């Protein structure tokens, strides 16, 4: 799980183009959307695409997305549970 959390942090910084944020700056148990990183609904769409492409995990409705993207840890838990292949 720790490896997946670290991997997700790196991918989030990269795909959301957060030059002033280090992966280690992303809290695991604080709100991901609307939190200190300023992640908004457009950013969530980019993360959904990344999760589908990289892990084969589909997040296909708003209610599910709200639960999955509540925190980084909830995202990692969902990916780990639903990934088509074990997360690397």
PDB file of C-alpha atoms in Angstrom:
ATOM      1  CA  UNK A   1       0.000   0.000   0.000  1.00  0.00           C
ATOM      2  CA  UNK A   2       2.807   2.444   0.831  1.00  0.00           C
ATOM      3  CA  UNK A   3       4.334   1.900  -2.605  1.00  0.00           C
ATOM      4  CA  UNK A   4       0.977   2.602  -4.260  1.00  0.00           C
ATOM      5  CA  UNK A   5       0.498   5.765  -2.164  1.00  0.00           C
ATOM      6  CA  UNK A   6       3.938   7.041  -3.210  1.00  0.00           C
ATOM      7  CA  UNK A   7       3.233   6.193  -6.850  1.00  0.00           C
ATOM      8  CA  UNK A   8      -0.124   8.003  -6.787  1.00  0.00           C
ATOM      9  CA  UNK A   9       1.461  11.076  -5.204  1.00  0.00           C
ATOM     10  CA  UNK A  10       4.034  11.257  -8.005  1.00  0.00           C
ATOM     11  CA  UNK A  11       1.395  10.791 -10.700  1.00  0.00           C
ATOM     12  CA  UNK A  12      -0.865  13.459  -9.187  1.00  0.00           C
ATOM     13  CA  UNK A  13       1.962  16.016  -9.104  1.00  0.00           C
ATOM     14  CA  UNK A  14       2.842  15.144 -12.699  1.00  0.00           C
ATOM     15  CA  UNK A  15      -0.614  15.053 -14.325  1.00  0.00           C
ATOM     16  CA  UNK A  16      -1.927  18.105 -12.470  1.00  0.00           C
ATOM     17  CA  UNK A  17       1.279  20.034 -13.158  1.00  0.00           C
ATOM     18  CA  UNK A  18       1.871  21.066  -9.545  1.00  0.00           C
ATOM     19  CA  UNK A  19       5.410  22.494  -9.802  1.00  0.00           C
ATOM     20  CA  UNK A  20       5.443  23.896  -6.260  1.00  0.00           C
ATOM     21  CA  UNK A  21       4.254  20.634  -4.684  1.00  0.00           C
ATOM     22  CA  UNK A  22       6.510  17.695  -3.868  1.00  0.00           C
ATOM     23  CA  UNK A  23       4.899  14.254  -3.770  1.00  0.00           C
ATOM     24  CA  UNK A  24       5.744  14.094  -0.065  1.00  0.00           C
ATOM     25  CA  UNK A  25       3.674  17.266   0.473  1.00  0.00           C
ATOM     26  CA  UNK A  26       0.433  15.464  -0.394  1.00  0.00           C
ATOM     27  CA  UNK A  27      -1.313  14.371   2.807  1.00  0.00           C
ATOM     28  CA  UNK A  28      -2.762  10.864   2.795  1.00  0.00           C
ATOM     29  CA  UNK A  29      -5.724  11.404   5.123  1.00  0.00           C
ATOM     30  CA  UNK A  30      -6.817  14.980   4.391  1.00  0.00           C
ATOM     31  CA  UNK A  31      -9.361  16.046   1.757  1.00  0.00           C
ATOM     32  CA  UNK A  32      -7.917  15.590  -1.705  1.00  0.00           C
ATOM     33  CA  UNK A  33     -10.465  17.733  -3.545  1.00  0.00           C
ATOM     34  CA  UNK A  34     -10.885  21.289  -2.314  1.00  0.00           C
ATOM     35  CA  UNK A  35      -8.055  20.824   0.151  1.00  0.00           C
ATOM     36  CA  UNK A  36      -4.711  22.618   0.363  1.00  0.00           C
ATOM     37  CA  UNK A  37      -3.633  21.470  -3.108  1.00  0.00           C
ATOM     38  CA  UNK A  38      -6.495  23.343  -4.801  1.00  0.00           C
ATOM     39  CA  UNK A  39      -7.677  20.257  -6.698  1.00  0.00           C
ATOM     40  CA  UNK A  40     -10.977  20.943  -8.471  1.00  0.00           C
ATOM     41  CA  UNK A  41     -13.453  18.989 -10.609  1.00  0.00           C
ATOM     42  CA  UNK A  42     -11.369  19.385 -13.791  1.00  0.00           C
ATOM     43  CA  UNK A  43      -8.365  17.960 -11.939  1.00  0.00           C
ATOM     44  CA  UNK A  44     -10.507  15.047 -10.752  1.00  0.00           C
ATOM     45  CA  UNK A  45     -11.407  14.263 -14.380  1.00  0.00           C
ATOM     46  CA  UNK A  46      -7.706  14.131 -15.235  1.00  0.00           C
ATOM     47  CA  UNK A  47      -7.081  11.818 -12.283  1.00  0.00           C
ATOM     48  CA  UNK A  48     -10.006   9.559 -13.317  1.00  0.00           C
ATOM     49  CA  UNK A  49      -8.471   9.199 -16.781  1.00  0.00           C
ATOM     50  CA  UNK A  50      -5.065   8.389 -15.254  1.00  0.00           C
ATOM     51  CA  UNK A  51      -6.575   5.782 -12.893  1.00  0.00           C
ATOM     52  CA  UNK A  52      -8.463   4.123 -15.756  1.00  0.00           C
ATOM     53  CA  UNK A  53      -5.439   4.139 -18.073  1.00  0.00           C
ATOM     54  CA  UNK A  54      -2.743   3.132 -15.574  1.00  0.00           C
ATOM     55  CA  UNK A  55      -4.671   0.738 -13.322  1.00  0.00           C
ATOM     56  CA  UNK A  56      -7.703  -0.399 -15.345  1.00  0.00           C
ATOM     57  CA  UNK A  57     -10.017   0.934 -12.630  1.00  0.00           C
ATOM     58  CA  UNK A  58     -13.254   2.582 -13.756  1.00  0.00           C
ATOM     59  CA  UNK A  59     -14.890   5.339 -11.710  1.00  0.00           C
ATOM     60  CA  UNK A  60     -18.089   5.935 -13.609  1.00  0.00           C
ATOM     61  CA  UNK A  61     -20.323   8.142 -11.494  1.00  0.00           C
ATOM     62  CA  UNK A  62     -20.160  11.238  -9.343  1.00  0.00           C
ATOM     63  CA  UNK A  63     -21.185   9.551  -6.072  1.00  0.00           C
ATOM     64  CA  UNK A  64     -18.472   6.917  -6.402  1.00  0.00           C
ATOM     65  CA  UNK A  65     -15.941   9.566  -7.419  1.00  0.00           C
ATOM     66  CA  UNK A  66     -16.726  11.644  -4.325  1.00  0.00           C
ATOM     67  CA  UNK A  67     -16.019   8.634  -2.096  1.00  0.00           C
ATOM     68  CA  UNK A  68     -12.924   7.474  -3.987  1.00  0.00           C
ATOM     69  CA  UNK A  69     -11.318  10.919  -4.196  1.00  0.00           C
ATOM     70  CA  UNK A  70     -12.145  11.913  -0.608  1.00  0.00           C
ATOM     71  CA  UNK A  71      -8.507  11.381   0.447  1.00  0.00           C
ATOM     72  CA  UNK A  72      -5.380   9.974  -1.130  1.00  0.00           C
ATOM     73  CA  UNK A  73      -5.699   6.898   1.092  1.00  0.00           C
ATOM     74  CA  UNK A  74      -9.303   6.264  -0.061  1.00  0.00           C
ATOM     75  CA  UNK A  75      -8.098   6.534  -3.668  1.00  0.00           C
ATOM     76  CA  UNK A  76      -5.263   4.071  -3.033  1.00  0.00           C
ATOM     77  CA  UNK A  77      -7.634   1.660  -1.246  1.00  0.00           C
ATOM     78  CA  UNK A  78     -10.052   1.738  -4.177  1.00  0.00           C
ATOM     79  CA  UNK A  79      -7.297   1.254  -6.759  1.00  0.00           C
ATOM     80  CA  UNK A  80      -5.760  -1.608  -4.809  1.00  0.00           C
ATOM     81  CA  UNK A  81      -9.131  -3.336  -4.423  1.00  0.00           C
ATOM     82  CA  UNK A  82     -10.328  -2.862  -8.014  1.00  0.00           C
ATOM     83  CA  UNK A  83      -7.189  -2.850 -10.141  1.00  0.00           C
ATOM     84  CA  UNK A  84      -7.224  -5.147 -13.170  1.00  0.00           C
ATOM     85  CA  UNK A  85      -3.638  -6.083 -12.332  1.00  0.00           C
ATOM     86  CA  UNK A  86      -1.771  -5.660  -9.066  1.00  0.00           C
ATOM     87  CA  UNK A  87      -0.560  -2.062  -8.807  1.00  0.00           C
ATOM     88  CA  UNK A  88       3.154  -1.788  -9.375  1.00  0.00           C
TER      89      UNK A  88
END
